Amino acid sequence: MSFQPVLIAGEWRSAKGSGSFRSANPATAELLPADFPISTWSDCAAALTAAEVAASALRSTTPEQIAGFLLRFAARLEARKAELVDAAHIETALPKMPRLAEVELPRTTNQLRQAAAAAQEGSWSLPTIDTKLNIRSMLVPIGPVALFGPNNFPFAYNGVAGGDFAAAIAAGNPVIAKAHPCHPQTTKLLAEEAFAAVGESGLPPATVQMIYHLAPEDGLKLVADPRLGSVGFTGSRAAGLKLKAAADGVGKPAFLEMSSLNPVIILPGALAERGVKIMEDLATSCLMASGQFCTSPGLTILFSGGGVDEFIAGFKARLESTPPTTLLAAGVARNLAVSIQALRQAGADLVTGGLPLPGNKFANTLLRVSGNTFLSAPQTLQTEAFGNASLLVVVRDADEAFQVLAHLEGNLTGSIYSDTRGSDDGLYEKLSPLLRSRVGRLLNDKMPTGVAVTAAMNHGGPFPATGHPGFTAVGIPAALRRFSTLQCFDNVRLHRLPAALQNKNPNGRMWRMIDGTWSQQDIQG
Amino acid sequence: MSFQPVLIAGEWRSAKGSGSFRSANPATAELLPADFPISTWSDCAAALTAAEVAASALRSTTPEQIAGFLLRFAARLEARKAELVDAAHIETALPKMPRLAEVELPRTTNQLRQAAAAAQEGSWSLPTIDTKLNIRSMLVPIGPVALFGPNNFPFAYNGVAGGDFAAAIAAGNPVIAKAHPCHPQTTKLLAEEAFAAVGESGLPPATVQMIYHLAPEDGLKLVADPRLGSVGFTGSRAAGLKLKAAADGVGKPAFLEMSSLNPVIILPGALAERGVKIMEDLATSCLMASGQFCTSPGLTILFSGGGVDEFIAGFKARLESTPPTTLLAAGVARNLAVSIQALRQAGADLVTGGLPLPGNKFANTLLRVSGNTFLSAPQTLQTEAFGNASLLVVVRDADEAFQVLAHLEGNLTGSIYSDTRGSDDGLYEKLSPLLRSRVGRLLNDKMPTGVAVTAAMNHGGPFPATGHPGFTAVGIPAALRRFSTLQCFDNVRLHRLPAALQNKNPNGRMWRMIDGTWSQQDIQG
């Protein structure tokens, strides 16, 4: 039996495997033909050793070479678009059009190109220079980064092509990517293009490495290994917390995006003013990709009275009239059923849906609970139901809403809809500080599912949404700073300094904090 | 029996204590007269509740008020200088002149004033604005910060007056300080001035709280409490790792400065060129404050041959001719003896010293070991001997030096001395990348004991020197960013934005990244 090769130490080679797996077509449950190896520790060790060498070699690579790699990789993905879209569609059931071809792949290449620009300009590293004392500091690459991508974005969050990958490489680090076992074939194609681009760009061969699967204990061992600089993970809370503990134990920064309900608060004035429009937007947001976004609105807070019954009836009708789509994997449907069961046992009432359907689909599901009941089991009623299910919490009044918010865990996002005439302003002022403190991104009058790849974005948030509230996974250049470490040069002879800290601005465009002022100028010396 | 009151919830009040303690004059071992309480969890809980209220109130405080507090506090410390210096001298045995009066207190007030300027300008928060999408983000206060100061800087690192305090307050957070049990009286005086300045500045009363002592388990419980935003700690590795584990377990960022040997490498050309001068600088640096600095050079790498025997003989003579001074506490002398014993058992030879002396002094101590022996027990031979003891590692050649560096743990600093004629350049190039990766601050031709409070300083480094290699404890504004969290405002109505993110630059001086460009301008809108 022949397994697909892994990408280690600059070559596609046979895995030292402990077994194999196949991905499945989620719609038919049919196993796809290729056999992918489950790597043993031997593969991890080889990758770590090669990554350490690559990390060292990358230090003498120019920003232009790194940017060149990212640009070539983006162009290669576009050239192989049809094949990539076919592979991702078969492995994830995500629609080819518009999702994979017109949204996710362009987003992925856009991220790579933004990262290239950031690498080339260099301002991300916050170069800081005190000329009088000749003390200079900047953020520098942290070392090899292990990336564990999620199931829900086969391109844009893939460990070998997505946002974490772009950030880690642009910051100057080699990457060891672990494929998500739901889409190994897609990951293989991405890794082929990445590796070809590495060769064309003259980067160290082990700048990009990729394995398909690992025993969980080897994943923890990988994270804790001293050869590794940092870790990026997007996935379930249970898996994320284990990786975090392994990294914490050895004092290693790990950046984990774990879970989020993305609460939406619809204030009474907004409901009265434009309830139907908000309901339609909420339904669209909840059903986007069958609710399989990190930012899918899983919990909506409504105030009883007013038009709330009509809102819920309309929402129910929208969910019932929209055909469910195939979920990413059989496991998603299974976990969704388990989560819905937990919510119901804790007191949530089923408004519609709740059942699995043929073809790995799940009936669009809506649950509701009173504020009072929510407060009786706030932990369980924050169970993440990843997929096309959402919970409404109908509160009695502002005080109850306040209590519900006070029990919220950390989330990536929180949205508040208020009316345009000012009648909700008092409520907004009462509730928004509490929501603000519990989310990484606060939205007004907007659903959370759009995550613009822009400098001011924060795709992060308080624990347990992520592992550290000071960093974002999306948004360039800030996302690069996760994979860096602060280095100071005190009285170091000028010719020995990194280019970014020398008197001459290396490219005339890099922003540097010189004696307290951000500047693109050279230092006269 | 009457205990000194603690500062909780805006008043000096009786502790809910489980016992009491006194500080001692380290020189005489005499207990000082005041009885200080050991607080129970009840005091911690009260402080946490009050801090949460203060954190919320601080959000509507202006930067000018926060800056005003820091400036008033600094002025008050200067006005009470004589009493503060007396208290600190009695409790720590540090000399009044120049150390306490002319160096440490001025550094402390300087830090407070720099923090005031940073708070007022606001650029530390990296405000980032994308005008087209109306997405805006910045770093904001993380919430109440618990500070655990060390024994070795009764003013400049004190939890209620030092660098962490200045940074946490300037970032907009209330502080709960735990005094170091070696200098409670000094801490009491500092807290009195801080609290008076809080009142004068109109800050929330619980912006500054202080307790003297805690059972270790209550310290861990405090760190893990959901009301607390973050933790700052400077002290021993054993205590720091326990606090880190408690914080990690609940996903809370903690900033810990734990231990550092601050390796110094003296290359052969530099030794030949100016060995005597370097030896004198090294001896001065090692003996500064009896070696009780976080940046004291505890490990020096020399190359055998050349003038190394003369260097060591001269160093030995310097140590023997310099009278030892009283250590900070009896415990320091005890631990020093234990560490020296561990180093000797692992193969280090005693060159001079090694014995405790009357008056809580310790003979200036020098040990040496060959590179080969070091490599036989690299872990034990990196035991921190906090105090006036230092280890020389004499390596055979460049390869052995490389091996020694490859076994180094993370450190705050690393220094390399090379000659000015270029004969050391090859060695520098071979060794410096390895040292660079293991330290937060790399120095050339300079001892590590000077830590300038300046924007480009990094007083941080790879684990286990600190808990996160991306942050610094000294250096404003960067030190403020430890105690912050990233918040994004997506489509939030303009009048609801924090002042720093509104179209108008709030003070005309704040640097903001607007559409990719650092600017002090308003946004035209």
Tab-separated table of C-alpha atoms in Angstrom, chain B residues 124-393:
chain	number	residue	atom	x	y	z
B	124	TRP	CA	1.369	53.416	23.548
B	125	SER	CA	-2.039	51.948	22.673
B	126	LEU	CA	-1.221	51.676	18.950
B	127	PRO	CA	-4.538	53.146	17.747
B	128	THR	CA	-5.190	51.766	14.278
B	129	ILE	CA	-7.909	53.127	12.011
B	130	ASP	CA	-9.142	51.925	8.643
B	131	THR	CA	-11.287	54.792	7.470
B	132	LYS	CA	-12.851	53.117	4.441
B	133	LEU	CA	-14.305	50.218	6.393
B	134	ASN	CA	-14.764	52.178	9.624
B	135	ILE	CA	-12.904	49.520	11.571
B	136	ARG	CA	-10.801	50.859	14.413
B	137	SER	CA	-8.790	49.165	17.124
B	138	MET	CA	-6.449	49.911	19.993
B	139	LEU	CA	-5.001	48.453	23.140
B	140	VAL	CA	-7.133	49.188	26.192
B	141	PRO	CA	-6.690	48.507	29.931
B	142	ILE	CA	-6.826	44.795	30.774
B	143	GLY	CA	-8.406	45.189	34.208
B	144	PRO	CA	-7.096	45.077	37.787
B	145	VAL	CA	-3.423	44.123	37.959
B	146	ALA	CA	-1.907	42.289	40.931
B	147	LEU	CA	1.725	43.208	41.444
B	148	PHE	CA	4.281	41.211	43.379
B	149	GLY	CA	7.518	43.167	43.736
B	150	PRO	CA	10.965	41.739	44.538
B	151	ASN	CA	13.296	42.258	47.469
B	152	ASN	CA	16.100	43.986	45.576
B	153	PHE	CA	14.609	47.329	44.540
B	154	PRO	CA	12.480	48.654	47.414
B	155	PHE	CA	11.424	51.701	45.340
B	156	ALA	CA	11.977	51.139	41.621
B	157	TYR	CA	10.299	47.712	41.422
B	158	ASN	CA	7.962	48.095	44.380
B	159	GLY	CA	4.444	46.923	43.546
B	160	VAL	CA	3.041	50.236	44.741
B	161	ALA	CA	5.547	52.638	43.167
B	162	GLY	CA	7.873	50.904	40.712
B	163	GLY	CA	7.973	50.277	36.999
B	164	ASP	CA	5.185	47.699	36.884
B	165	PHE	CA	2.997	49.989	38.969
B	166	ALA	CA	3.683	52.974	36.714
B	167	ALA	CA	2.965	50.879	33.610
B	168	ALA	CA	-0.235	49.298	34.927
B	169	ILE	CA	-1.648	52.633	36.097
B	170	ALA	CA	-0.589	54.529	32.972
B	171	ALA	CA	-2.354	51.883	30.884
B	172	GLY	CA	-5.504	52.661	32.884
B	173	ASN	CA	-5.670	49.801	35.366
B	174	PRO	CA	-6.105	49.727	39.133
B	175	VAL	CA	-3.354	47.951	41.054
B	176	ILE	CA	-3.461	45.537	43.950
B	177	ALA	CA	0.083	45.518	45.309
B	178	LYS	CA	1.519	42.919	47.594
B	179	ALA	CA	4.441	44.257	49.585
B	180	HIS	CA	7.636	42.271	49.664
B	181	PRO	CA	7.853	40.947	53.228
B	182	CYS	CA	11.436	42.206	53.532
B	183	HIS	CA	10.421	45.857	53.310
B	184	PRO	CA	6.826	46.389	54.475
B	185	GLN	CA	7.533	49.717	56.179
B	186	THR	CA	8.997	51.196	52.996
B	187	THR	CA	6.015	49.885	51.075
B	188	LYS	CA	3.630	51.394	53.608
B	189	LEU	CA	5.168	54.850	53.162
B	190	LEU	CA	5.002	54.536	49.372
B	191	ALA	CA	1.378	53.416	49.543
B	192	GLU	CA	0.500	56.362	51.795
B	193	GLU	CA	1.826	58.773	49.189
B	194	ALA	CA	0.168	56.898	46.338
B	195	PHE	CA	-3.169	56.949	48.111
B	196	ALA	CA	-2.898	60.636	48.955
B	197	ALA	CA	-2.137	61.340	45.293
B	198	VAL	CA	-5.155	59.251	44.240
B	199	GLY	CA	-7.355	61.490	46.344
B	200	GLU	CA	-5.821	64.686	45.001
B	201	SER	CA	-6.225	63.518	41.412
B	202	GLY	CA	-9.855	62.479	41.600
B	203	LEU	CA	-9.135	58.884	40.593
B	204	PRO	CA	-11.407	56.110	41.892
B	205	PRO	CA	-10.368	55.443	45.510
B	206	ALA	CA	-9.494	51.782	44.881
B	207	THR	CA	-7.124	52.625	42.019
B	208	VAL	CA	-4.315	51.758	44.430
B	209	GLN	CA	-4.648	49.014	47.045
B	210	MET	CA	-1.957	47.336	49.091
B	211	ILE	CA	-1.627	44.382	51.388
B	212	TYR	CA	1.522	43.249	53.133
B	213	HIS	CA	1.569	39.509	53.032
B	214	LEU	CA	-0.461	36.483	52.051
B	215	ALA	CA	-0.414	32.739	52.430
B	216	PRO	CA	1.027	31.282	49.212
B	217	GLU	CA	-2.256	29.545	48.375
B	218	ASP	CA	-4.114	32.852	48.620
B	219	GLY	CA	-1.613	34.394	46.237
B	220	LEU	CA	-2.400	31.689	43.689
B	221	LYS	CA	-6.124	32.128	44.238
B	222	LEU	CA	-5.766	35.881	43.750
B	223	VAL	CA	-3.977	35.371	40.446
B	224	ALA	CA	-6.653	32.986	39.172
B	225	ASP	CA	-9.605	35.127	40.260
B	226	PRO	CA	-11.853	36.229	37.361
B	227	ARG	CA	-12.010	39.778	38.730
B	228	LEU	CA	-8.307	40.183	38.073
B	229	GLY	CA	-7.060	41.205	34.612
B	230	SER	CA	-3.357	40.488	34.818
B	231	VAL	CA	-0.365	39.883	37.032
B	232	GLY	CA	3.107	41.349	37.296
B	233	PHE	CA	5.762	39.508	39.262
B	234	THR	CA	9.485	39.902	39.848
B	235	GLY	CA	11.192	37.354	42.018
B	236	SER	CA	12.415	33.801	42.218
B	237	ARG	CA	11.824	31.229	39.548
B	238	ALA	CA	10.132	28.826	41.950
B	239	ALA	CA	7.526	31.379	43.053
B	240	GLY	CA	7.118	32.767	39.542
B	241	LEU	CA	6.427	29.374	37.999
B	242	LYS	CA	3.684	28.703	40.537
B	243	LEU	CA	1.988	32.023	39.796
B	244	LYS	CA	2.382	31.400	36.071
B	245	ALA	CA	0.702	28.015	36.321
B	246	ALA	CA	-2.200	29.545	38.253
B	247	ALA	CA	-2.636	32.285	35.632
B	248	ASP	CA	-2.173	29.950	32.656
B	249	GLY	CA	-4.836	27.609	33.959
B	250	VAL	CA	-7.473	30.317	33.603
B	251	GLY	CA	-6.041	31.819	30.411
B	252	LYS	CA	-4.838	35.005	32.076
B	253	PRO	CA	-1.788	36.899	30.812
B	254	ALA	CA	0.876	37.110	33.510
B	255	PHE	CA	4.184	38.896	33.180
B	256	LEU	CA	6.911	37.371	35.245
B	257	GLU	CA	10.540	38.212	35.573
B	258	MET	CA	12.118	35.210	37.183
B	259	SER	CA	15.838	34.600	36.895
B	260	SER	CA	18.811	35.393	34.750
B	261	LEU	CA	22.558	34.699	34.684
B	262	ASN	CA	23.290	37.453	32.148
B	263	PRO	CA	26.157	35.705	30.402
B	264	VAL	CA	29.177	37.787	29.423
B	265	ILE	CA	31.495	36.514	26.702
B	266	ILE	CA	34.984	37.961	26.565
B	267	LEU	CA	36.604	37.115	23.264
B	268	PRO	CA	40.382	36.556	23.146
B	269	GLY	CA	41.183	39.696	21.156
B	270	ALA	CA	39.324	41.873	23.641
B	271	LEU	CA	41.122	40.184	26.522
B	272	ALA	CA	44.479	40.852	24.895
B	273	GLU	CA	43.564	44.407	23.975
B	274	ARG	CA	41.997	45.624	27.210
B	275	GLY	CA	41.769	42.704	29.632
B	276	VAL	CA	42.451	44.734	32.763
B	277	LYS	CA	39.779	47.310	31.968
B	278	ILE	CA	37.217	44.601	31.198
B	279	MET	CA	38.135	42.749	34.384
B	280	GLU	CA	37.626	45.916	36.409
B	281	ASP	CA	34.270	46.582	34.742
B	282	LEU	CA	33.208	42.992	35.320
B	283	ALA	CA	34.188	43.112	38.987
B	284	THR	CA	32.348	46.407	39.473
B	285	SER	CA	29.272	45.027	37.731
B	286	CYS	CA	29.326	41.780	39.734
B	287	LEU	CA	29.647	43.627	43.033
B	288	MET	CA	27.085	46.314	42.296
B	289	ALA	CA	24.549	46.087	45.125
B	290	SER	CA	26.382	42.916	46.185
B	291	GLY	CA	25.317	41.232	42.966
B	292	GLN	CA	21.664	41.579	43.885
B	293	PHE	CA	20.524	42.932	40.501
B	294	CYS	CA	18.367	40.985	38.046
B	295	THR	CA	21.036	41.828	35.477
B	296	SER	CA	24.088	40.944	37.557
B	297	PRO	CA	26.633	39.030	35.443
B	298	GLY	CA	26.519	35.548	36.943
B	299	LEU	CA	28.328	33.643	34.207
B	300	THR	CA	31.326	34.795	32.205
B	301	ILE	CA	32.794	32.823	29.327
B	302	LEU	CA	36.519	33.148	28.771
B	303	PHE	CA	38.805	31.409	26.298
B	304	SER	CA	41.724	29.469	27.773
B	305	GLY	CA	45.226	30.598	26.961
B	306	GLY	CA	46.177	34.175	26.257
B	307	GLY	CA	45.988	36.249	29.391
B	308	VAL	CA	43.159	34.323	30.988
B	309	ASP	CA	45.112	33.318	34.095
B	310	GLU	CA	46.144	36.920	34.679
B	311	PHE	CA	42.541	38.001	34.146
B	312	ILE	CA	41.301	35.566	36.754
B	313	ALA	CA	44.076	36.437	39.167
B	314	GLY	CA	43.268	40.124	38.810
B	315	PHE	CA	39.564	39.468	39.227
B	316	LYS	CA	40.257	37.411	42.345
B	317	ALA	CA	42.426	40.184	43.785
B	318	ARG	CA	39.716	42.750	43.106
B	319	LEU	CA	37.099	40.644	44.821
B	320	GLU	CA	39.355	40.014	47.795
B	321	SER	CA	40.262	43.658	48.208
B	322	THR	CA	36.697	44.927	48.019
B	323	PRO	CA	34.859	44.753	51.344
B	324	PRO	CA	31.600	42.823	51.041
B	325	THR	CA	28.428	44.662	51.980
B	326	THR	CA	25.386	43.521	53.883
B	327	LEU	CA	22.928	41.454	51.872
B	328	LEU	CA	19.236	42.333	51.538
B	329	ALA	CA	18.051	39.700	53.970
B	330	ALA	CA	19.229	36.691	55.893
B	331	GLY	CA	17.533	34.486	53.321
B	332	VAL	CA	19.725	35.861	50.543
B	333	ALA	CA	22.871	34.737	52.326
B	334	ARG	CA	21.362	31.315	53.044
B	335	ASN	CA	20.284	30.796	49.443
B	336	LEU	CA	23.625	32.005	48.186
B	337	ALA	CA	25.428	29.375	50.234
B	338	VAL	CA	23.095	26.686	48.905
B	339	SER	CA	23.628	27.783	45.294
B	340	ILE	CA	27.402	27.891	45.666
B	341	GLN	CA	27.286	24.437	47.153
B	342	ALA	CA	25.279	23.183	44.156
B	343	LEU	CA	27.752	24.737	41.726
B	344	ARG	CA	30.709	23.192	43.534
B	345	GLN	CA	29.095	19.786	43.679
B	346	ALA	CA	28.541	19.979	39.929
B	347	GLY	CA	32.249	20.560	39.397
B	348	ALA	CA	32.931	24.279	39.801
B	349	ASP	CA	36.130	25.163	41.656
B	350	LEU	CA	36.176	27.893	44.224
B	351	VAL	CA	38.621	30.654	43.279
B	352	THR	CA	37.853	32.853	46.248
B	353	GLY	CA	35.149	33.460	48.837
B	354	GLY	CA	32.417	30.903	49.396
B	355	LEU	CA	31.718	31.640	53.052
B	356	PRO	CA	29.176	33.687	54.975
B	357	LEU	CA	30.544	36.512	57.135
B	358	PRO	CA	29.199	38.282	60.206
B	359	GLY	CA	26.673	41.087	59.678
B	360	ASN	CA	24.750	39.164	57.028
B	361	LYS	CA	27.548	39.511	54.543
B	362	PHE	CA	29.076	36.949	52.272
B	363	ALA	CA	32.639	36.802	51.067
B	364	ASN	CA	32.872	38.027	47.471
B	365	THR	CA	32.885	34.731	45.643
B	366	LEU	CA	34.336	33.551	42.384
B	367	LEU	CA	34.050	30.063	40.952
B	368	ARG	CA	35.450	28.617	37.789
B	369	VAL	CA	34.754	25.611	35.680
B	370	SER	CA	36.067	24.311	32.390
B	371	GLY	CA	33.812	24.267	29.352
B	372	ASN	CA	34.070	20.511	29.386
B	373	THR	CA	32.858	20.223	32.976
B	374	PHE	CA	30.119	22.785	32.322
B	375	LEU	CA	28.824	20.604	29.511
B	376	SER	CA	28.689	17.614	31.842
B	377	ALA	CA	26.071	19.357	34.042
B	378	PRO	CA	24.805	22.398	32.146
B	379	GLN	CA	21.561	22.600	34.112
B	380	THR	CA	23.068	22.618	37.593
B	381	LEU	CA	25.895	24.879	36.528
B	382	GLN	CA	23.262	27.448	35.567
B	383	THR	CA	21.962	27.589	39.141
B	384	GLU	CA	21.380	31.254	39.899
B	385	ALA	CA	23.579	32.359	42.803
B	386	PHE	CA	21.728	35.572	43.666
B	387	GLY	CA	24.247	37.798	45.421
B	388	ASN	CA	27.962	38.507	45.226
B	389	ALA	CA	29.067	35.301	43.529
B	390	SER	CA	29.910	34.662	39.916
B	391	LEU	CA	31.006	31.739	37.779
B	392	LEU	CA	33.681	31.769	35.108
B	393	VAL	CA	33.482	29.167	32.349
